[in-house]
């Protein structure tokens, strides 16, 4: 893993090369409130963005609050979210999430990681996305791009996105937390792509552990 000085240098260079958080940046699923952000995040598990968007549109045409959601029967929810797959499991999660939200928080989504993680169906990635995008907290949410980039460069050394998120939080300088997610995701889509990273055009290749490998 890179040293803390090297981690800081990576962020400095990514900040110079990538646009970062732009005005009005929307969460990955572009939902207007915390409740819909949580649900859309749950629906996005193992689903392509376009299928998640389809499922969200259909579901939120029927219900946009936990009360309205619980008034639907399982078959209605499952039919609406069918495009995003795993719809029976996701229907159960949505129902459990809405019940817990009403019972524990009066239907209001909590704005802490602890509170979010205690809700059924909400994992670290969803919690961090909601914290960052809906509540504007300085949190680096880790999706597949961020996870890949961090572990290639050596910012982290983790097999799962959750571990990456934890290590990033421990190792990133405070000033990088607000825009870090955006620099890393933009970099992962434009330069350090999944199949064919553009190492020849990379601003951090001299620091990158993957690049230093004989096969890198
Ligand atoms: S050198 Fe290659 S693998 Fe390393 S961060 Fe840059 S693009 Fe990714």
JSON list of C-alpha atoms in Angstrom, two decimals, residues 75-216:
[
{"chain": "A", "resi": 75, "resn": "UNK", "atom": "CA", "xyz": [-47.04, -8.64, -6.07]},
{"chain": "A", "resi": 76, "resn": "UNK", "atom": "CA", "xyz": [-47.41, -4.96, -7.03]},
{"chain": "A", "resi": 77, "resn": "UNK", "atom": "CA", "xyz": [-43.93, -4.10, -5.77]},
{"chain": "A", "resi": 78, "resn": "UNK", "atom": "CA", "xyz": [-42.37, -7.16, -7.41]},
{"chain": "A", "resi": 79, "resn": "UNK", "atom": "CA", "xyz": [-44.04, -6.42, -10.76]},
{"chain": "A", "resi": 80, "resn": "UNK", "atom": "CA", "xyz": [-42.81, -2.81, -10.71]},
{"chain": "A", "resi": 81, "resn": "UNK", "atom": "CA", "xyz": [-39.21, -3.66, -9.86]},
{"chain": "A", "resi": 82, "resn": "UNK", "atom": "CA", "xyz": [-38.97, -6.76, -12.05]},
{"chain": "A", "resi": 83, "resn": "UNK", "atom": "CA", "xyz": [-36.56, -5.07, -14.55]},
{"chain": "A", "resi": 84, "resn": "UNK", "atom": "CA", "xyz": [-33.79, -4.86, -11.93]},
{"chain": "A", "resi": 85, "resn": "UNK", "atom": "CA", "xyz": [-33.78, -8.59, -11.10]},
{"chain": "A", "resi": 86, "resn": "UNK", "atom": "CA", "xyz": [-33.83, -10.41, -7.72]},
{"chain": "A", "resi": 87, "resn": "UNK", "atom": "CA", "xyz": [-37.25, -8.84, -7.36]},
{"chain": "A", "resi": 88, "resn": "UNK", "atom": "CA", "xyz": [-38.63, -11.18, -4.69]},
{"chain": "A", "resi": 89, "resn": "UNK", "atom": "CA", "xyz": [-35.68, -10.60, -2.38]},
{"chain": "A", "resi": 90, "resn": "UNK", "atom": "CA", "xyz": [-35.68, -6.87, -3.12]},
{"chain": "A", "resi": 91, "resn": "UNK", "atom": "CA", "xyz": [-39.44, -6.71, -2.42]},
{"chain": "A", "resi": 92, "resn": "UNK", "atom": "CA", "xyz": [-38.86, -8.27, 1.01]},
{"chain": "A", "resi": 93, "resn": "UNK", "atom": "CA", "xyz": [-36.02, -5.82, 1.69]},
{"chain": "A", "resi": 94, "resn": "UNK", "atom": "CA", "xyz": [-38.11, -2.82, 0.68]},
{"chain": "A", "resi": 95, "resn": "UNK", "atom": "CA", "xyz": [-40.92, -3.90, 2.97]},
{"chain": "A", "resi": 96, "resn": "UNK", "atom": "CA", "xyz": [-38.58, -4.56, 5.90]},
{"chain": "A", "resi": 97, "resn": "UNK", "atom": "CA", "xyz": [-36.77, -1.26, 5.28]},
{"chain": "A", "resi": 98, "resn": "UNK", "atom": "CA", "xyz": [-40.02, 0.75, 5.22]},
{"chain": "A", "resi": 99, "resn": "UNK", "atom": "CA", "xyz": [-41.36, -0.93, 8.38]},
{"chain": "A", "resi": 100, "resn": "UNK", "atom": "CA", "xyz": [-38.12, -0.30, 10.29]},
{"chain": "A", "resi": 101, "resn": "UNK", "atom": "CA", "xyz": [-37.94, 3.28, 9.05]},
{"chain": "A", "resi": 102, "resn": "UNK", "atom": "CA", "xyz": [-41.45, 3.99, 10.32]},
{"chain": "A", "resi": 103, "resn": "UNK", "atom": "CA", "xyz": [-41.00, 2.17, 13.62]},
{"chain": "A", "resi": 104, "resn": "UNK", "atom": "CA", "xyz": [-37.59, 3.54, 14.54]},
{"chain": "A", "resi": 105, "resn": "UNK", "atom": "CA", "xyz": [-37.45, 6.93, 12.84]},
{"chain": "A", "resi": 106, "resn": "UNK", "atom": "CA", "xyz": [-41.05, 7.97, 12.18]},
{"chain": "A", "resi": 107, "resn": "UNK", "atom": "CA", "xyz": [-40.44, 7.50, 8.46]},
{"chain": "A", "resi": 108, "resn": "UNK", "atom": "CA", "xyz": [-37.51, 9.94, 8.30]},
{"chain": "A", "resi": 109, "resn": "UNK", "atom": "CA", "xyz": [-34.24, 8.54, 6.91]},
{"chain": "A", "resi": 110, "resn": "UNK", "atom": "CA", "xyz": [-31.45, 9.04, 9.48]},
{"chain": "A", "resi": 111, "resn": "UNK", "atom": "CA", "xyz": [-28.42, 11.07, 8.41]},
{"chain": "A", "resi": 112, "resn": "UNK", "atom": "CA", "xyz": [-25.77, 9.00, 10.17]},
{"chain": "A", "resi": 113, "resn": "UNK", "atom": "CA", "xyz": [-23.94, 5.93, 8.92]},
{"chain": "A", "resi": 114, "resn": "UNK", "atom": "CA", "xyz": [-24.77, 4.07, 12.09]},
{"chain": "A", "resi": 115, "resn": "UNK", "atom": "CA", "xyz": [-28.48, 4.81, 11.73]},
{"chain": "A", "resi": 116, "resn": "UNK", "atom": "CA", "xyz": [-28.52, 3.90, 8.04]},
{"chain": "A", "resi": 117, "resn": "UNK", "atom": "CA", "xyz": [-26.58, 0.66, 8.47]},
{"chain": "A", "resi": 118, "resn": "UNK", "atom": "CA", "xyz": [-28.98, -0.49, 11.17]},
{"chain": "A", "resi": 119, "resn": "UNK", "atom": "CA", "xyz": [-31.84, -0.44, 8.63]},
{"chain": "A", "resi": 120, "resn": "UNK", "atom": "CA", "xyz": [-32.63, -3.67, 6.75]},
{"chain": "A", "resi": 121, "resn": "UNK", "atom": "CA", "xyz": [-31.26, -3.80, 3.20]},
{"chain": "A", "resi": 122, "resn": "UNK", "atom": "CA", "xyz": [-28.82, -0.89, 3.64]},
{"chain": "A", "resi": 123, "resn": "UNK", "atom": "CA", "xyz": [-25.14, -1.78, 3.33]},
{"chain": "A", "resi": 124, "resn": "UNK", "atom": "CA", "xyz": [-22.06, 0.38, 3.51]},
{"chain": "A", "resi": 125, "resn": "UNK", "atom": "CA", "xyz": [-22.21, 1.46, -0.14]},
{"chain": "A", "resi": 126, "resn": "UNK", "atom": "CA", "xyz": [-25.85, 2.57, 0.05]},
{"chain": "A", "resi": 127, "resn": "UNK", "atom": "CA", "xyz": [-25.28, 4.29, 3.37]},
{"chain": "A", "resi": 128, "resn": "UNK", "atom": "CA", "xyz": [-22.29, 6.24, 2.03]},
{"chain": "A", "resi": 129, "resn": "UNK", "atom": "CA", "xyz": [-24.05, 7.20, -1.20]},
{"chain": "A", "resi": 130, "resn": "UNK", "atom": "CA", "xyz": [-27.00, 8.58, 0.74]},
{"chain": "A", "resi": 131, "resn": "UNK", "atom": "CA", "xyz": [-24.71, 10.37, 3.22]},
{"chain": "A", "resi": 132, "resn": "UNK", "atom": "CA", "xyz": [-22.67, 11.94, 0.45]},
{"chain": "A", "resi": 133, "resn": "UNK", "atom": "CA", "xyz": [-25.31, 12.82, -2.12]},
{"chain": "A", "resi": 134, "resn": "UNK", "atom": "CA", "xyz": [-28.45, 13.40, -0.10]},
{"chain": "A", "resi": 135, "resn": "UNK", "atom": "CA", "xyz": [-27.01, 14.76, 3.11]},
{"chain": "A", "resi": 136, "resn": "UNK", "atom": "CA", "xyz": [-23.91, 16.42, 1.65]},
{"chain": "A", "resi": 137, "resn": "UNK", "atom": "CA", "xyz": [-21.49, 14.77, 4.11]},
{"chain": "A", "resi": 138, "resn": "UNK", "atom": "CA", "xyz": [-17.79, 14.43, 3.34]},
{"chain": "A", "resi": 139, "resn": "UNK", "atom": "CA", "xyz": [-17.75, 10.71, 2.62]},
{"chain": "A", "resi": 140, "resn": "UNK", "atom": "CA", "xyz": [-16.09, 8.77, -0.21]},
{"chain": "A", "resi": 141, "resn": "UNK", "atom": "CA", "xyz": [-18.74, 6.32, -1.40]},
{"chain": "A", "resi": 142, "resn": "UNK", "atom": "CA", "xyz": [-17.16, 3.23, -2.95]},
{"chain": "A", "resi": 143, "resn": "UNK", "atom": "CA", "xyz": [-18.71, 1.74, -6.06]},
{"chain": "A", "resi": 144, "resn": "UNK", "atom": "CA", "xyz": [-17.14, -0.73, -8.46]},
{"chain": "A", "resi": 145, "resn": "UNK", "atom": "CA", "xyz": [-15.01, 1.95, -10.20]},
{"chain": "A", "resi": 146, "resn": "UNK", "atom": "CA", "xyz": [-13.72, 3.46, -6.99]},
{"chain": "A", "resi": 147, "resn": "UNK", "atom": "CA", "xyz": [-12.97, 0.00, -5.59]},
{"chain": "A", "resi": 148, "resn": "UNK", "atom": "CA", "xyz": [-10.98, -1.02, -8.69]},
{"chain": "A", "resi": 149, "resn": "UNK", "atom": "CA", "xyz": [-9.00, 2.20, -8.96]},
{"chain": "A", "resi": 150, "resn": "UNK", "atom": "CA", "xyz": [-8.08, 2.34, -5.27]},
{"chain": "A", "resi": 151, "resn": "UNK", "atom": "CA", "xyz": [-6.76, -1.18, -5.22]},
{"chain": "A", "resi": 152, "resn": "UNK", "atom": "CA", "xyz": [-4.86, -0.87, -8.47]},
{"chain": "A", "resi": 153, "resn": "UNK", "atom": "CA", "xyz": [-3.07, 2.28, -7.40]},
{"chain": "A", "resi": 154, "resn": "UNK", "atom": "CA", "xyz": [-2.44, 1.05, -3.87]},
{"chain": "A", "resi": 155, "resn": "UNK", "atom": "CA", "xyz": [-4.54, 3.60, -1.99]},
{"chain": "A", "resi": 156, "resn": "UNK", "atom": "CA", "xyz": [-6.07, 0.53, -0.37]},
{"chain": "A", "resi": 157, "resn": "UNK", "atom": "CA", "xyz": [-5.48, -3.19, -0.27]},
{"chain": "A", "resi": 158, "resn": "UNK", "atom": "CA", "xyz": [-8.91, -4.78, 0.01]},
{"chain": "A", "resi": 159, "resn": "UNK", "atom": "CA", "xyz": [-10.93, -7.56, -1.56]},
{"chain": "A", "resi": 160, "resn": "UNK", "atom": "CA", "xyz": [-14.36, -6.03, -0.95]},
{"chain": "A", "resi": 161, "resn": "UNK", "atom": "CA", "xyz": [-15.80, -2.59, -1.57]},
{"chain": "A", "resi": 162, "resn": "UNK", "atom": "CA", "xyz": [-16.72, -2.30, 2.11]},
{"chain": "A", "resi": 163, "resn": "UNK", "atom": "CA", "xyz": [-13.13, -2.90, 3.19]},
{"chain": "A", "resi": 164, "resn": "UNK", "atom": "CA", "xyz": [-11.95, -0.42, 0.59]},
{"chain": "A", "resi": 165, "resn": "UNK", "atom": "CA", "xyz": [-14.37, 2.15, 2.01]},
{"chain": "A", "resi": 166, "resn": "UNK", "atom": "CA", "xyz": [-13.05, 1.59, 5.53]},
{"chain": "A", "resi": 167, "resn": "UNK", "atom": "CA", "xyz": [-9.39, 1.82, 4.49]},
{"chain": "A", "resi": 168, "resn": "UNK", "atom": "CA", "xyz": [-10.06, 4.92, 2.39]},
{"chain": "A", "resi": 169, "resn": "UNK", "atom": "CA", "xyz": [-11.69, 6.59, 5.34]},
{"chain": "A", "resi": 170, "resn": "UNK", "atom": "CA", "xyz": [-8.69, 5.74, 7.53]},
{"chain": "A", "resi": 171, "resn": "UNK", "atom": "CA", "xyz": [-6.04, 6.77, 4.99]},
{"chain": "A", "resi": 172, "resn": "UNK", "atom": "CA", "xyz": [-7.45, 9.73, 3.06]},
{"chain": "A", "resi": 173, "resn": "UNK", "atom": "CA", "xyz": [-6.62, 13.30, 4.07]},
{"chain": "A", "resi": 174, "resn": "UNK", "atom": "CA", "xyz": [-9.62, 15.27, 5.32]},
{"chain": "A", "resi": 175, "resn": "UNK", "atom": "CA", "xyz": [-9.49, 17.69, 2.38]},
{"chain": "A", "resi": 176, "resn": "UNK", "atom": "CA", "xyz": [-10.01, 14.82, -0.09]},
{"chain": "A", "resi": 177, "resn": "UNK", "atom": "CA", "xyz": [-13.24, 13.48, 1.39]},
{"chain": "A", "resi": 178, "resn": "UNK", "atom": "CA", "xyz": [-15.63, 15.94, -0.19]},
{"chain": "A", "resi": 179, "resn": "UNK", "atom": "CA", "xyz": [-14.60, 15.37, -3.82]},
{"chain": "A", "resi": 180, "resn": "UNK", "atom": "CA", "xyz": [-12.70, 12.08, -3.53]},
{"chain": "A", "resi": 181, "resn": "UNK", "atom": "CA", "xyz": [-15.57, 9.94, -4.78]},
{"chain": "A", "resi": 182, "resn": "UNK", "atom": "CA", "xyz": [-15.90, 12.09, -7.89]},
{"chain": "A", "resi": 183, "resn": "UNK", "atom": "CA", "xyz": [-12.18, 12.21, -8.72]},
{"chain": "A", "resi": 184, "resn": "UNK", "atom": "CA", "xyz": [-11.88, 8.45, -8.34]},
{"chain": "A", "resi": 185, "resn": "UNK", "atom": "CA", "xyz": [-15.02, 7.56, -10.28]},
{"chain": "A", "resi": 186, "resn": "UNK", "atom": "CA", "xyz": [-14.25, 9.99, -13.11]},
{"chain": "A", "resi": 187, "resn": "UNK", "atom": "CA", "xyz": [-10.70, 8.66, -13.25]},
{"chain": "A", "resi": 188, "resn": "UNK", "atom": "CA", "xyz": [-12.01, 5.07, -13.29]},
{"chain": "A", "resi": 189, "resn": "UNK", "atom": "CA", "xyz": [-14.33, 5.78, -16.19]},
{"chain": "A", "resi": 190, "resn": "UNK", "atom": "CA", "xyz": [-11.94, 7.85, -18.27]},
{"chain": "A", "resi": 191, "resn": "UNK", "atom": "CA", "xyz": [-8.43, 6.55, -17.58]},
{"chain": "A", "resi": 192, "resn": "UNK", "atom": "CA", "xyz": [-8.17, 3.56, -15.27]},
{"chain": "A", "resi": 193, "resn": "UNK", "atom": "CA", "xyz": [-10.93, 1.63, -17.01]},
{"chain": "A", "resi": 194, "resn": "UNK", "atom": "CA", "xyz": [-11.81, -1.94, -16.07]},
{"chain": "A", "resi": 195, "resn": "UNK", "atom": "CA", "xyz": [-10.65, -3.77, -19.17]},
{"chain": "A", "resi": 196, "resn": "UNK", "atom": "CA", "xyz": [-7.90, -1.61, -20.67]},
{"chain": "A", "resi": 197, "resn": "UNK", "atom": "CA", "xyz": [-6.47, 1.04, -18.34]},
{"chain": "A", "resi": 198, "resn": "UNK", "atom": "CA", "xyz": [-4.79, 3.89, -20.23]},
{"chain": "A", "resi": 199, "resn": "UNK", "atom": "CA", "xyz": [-1.57, 3.76, -18.27]},
{"chain": "A", "resi": 200, "resn": "UNK", "atom": "CA", "xyz": [0.29, 5.75, -20.94]},
{"chain": "A", "resi": 201, "resn": "UNK", "atom": "CA", "xyz": [-1.93, 8.79, -20.23]},
{"chain": "A", "resi": 202, "resn": "UNK", "atom": "CA", "xyz": [-2.13, 8.34, -16.48]},
{"chain": "A", "resi": 203, "resn": "UNK", "atom": "CA", "xyz": [-1.10, 11.16, -14.14]},
{"chain": "A", "resi": 204, "resn": "UNK", "atom": "CA", "xyz": [-0.28, 8.78, -11.27]},
{"chain": "A", "resi": 205, "resn": "UNK", "atom": "CA", "xyz": [1.52, 5.96, -13.12]},
{"chain": "A", "resi": 206, "resn": "UNK", "atom": "CA", "xyz": [4.81, 6.62, -11.28]},
{"chain": "A", "resi": 207, "resn": "UNK", "atom": "CA", "xyz": [3.01, 5.97, -7.98]},
{"chain": "A", "resi": 208, "resn": "UNK", "atom": "CA", "xyz": [0.76, 3.13, -9.14]},
{"chain": "A", "resi": 209, "resn": "UNK", "atom": "CA", "xyz": [1.45, -0.32, -7.73]},
{"chain": "A", "resi": 210, "resn": "UNK", "atom": "CA", "xyz": [-0.34, -2.09, -10.58]},
{"chain": "A", "resi": 211, "resn": "UNK", "atom": "CA", "xyz": [1.78, -0.24, -13.14]},
{"chain": "A", "resi": 212, "resn": "UNK", "atom": "CA", "xyz": [4.94, -1.24, -11.31]},
{"chain": "A", "resi": 213, "resn": "UNK", "atom": "CA", "xyz": [4.10, -4.94, -11.59]},
{"chain": "A", "resi": 214, "resn": "UNK", "atom": "CA", "xyz": [5.98, -6.78, -14.32]},
{"chain": "A", "resi": 215, "resn": "UNK", "atom": "CA", "xyz": [2.60, -7.55, -15.96]},
{"chain": "A", "resi": 216, "resn": "UNK", "atom": "CA", "xyz": [1.16, -4.06, -15.30]}
]
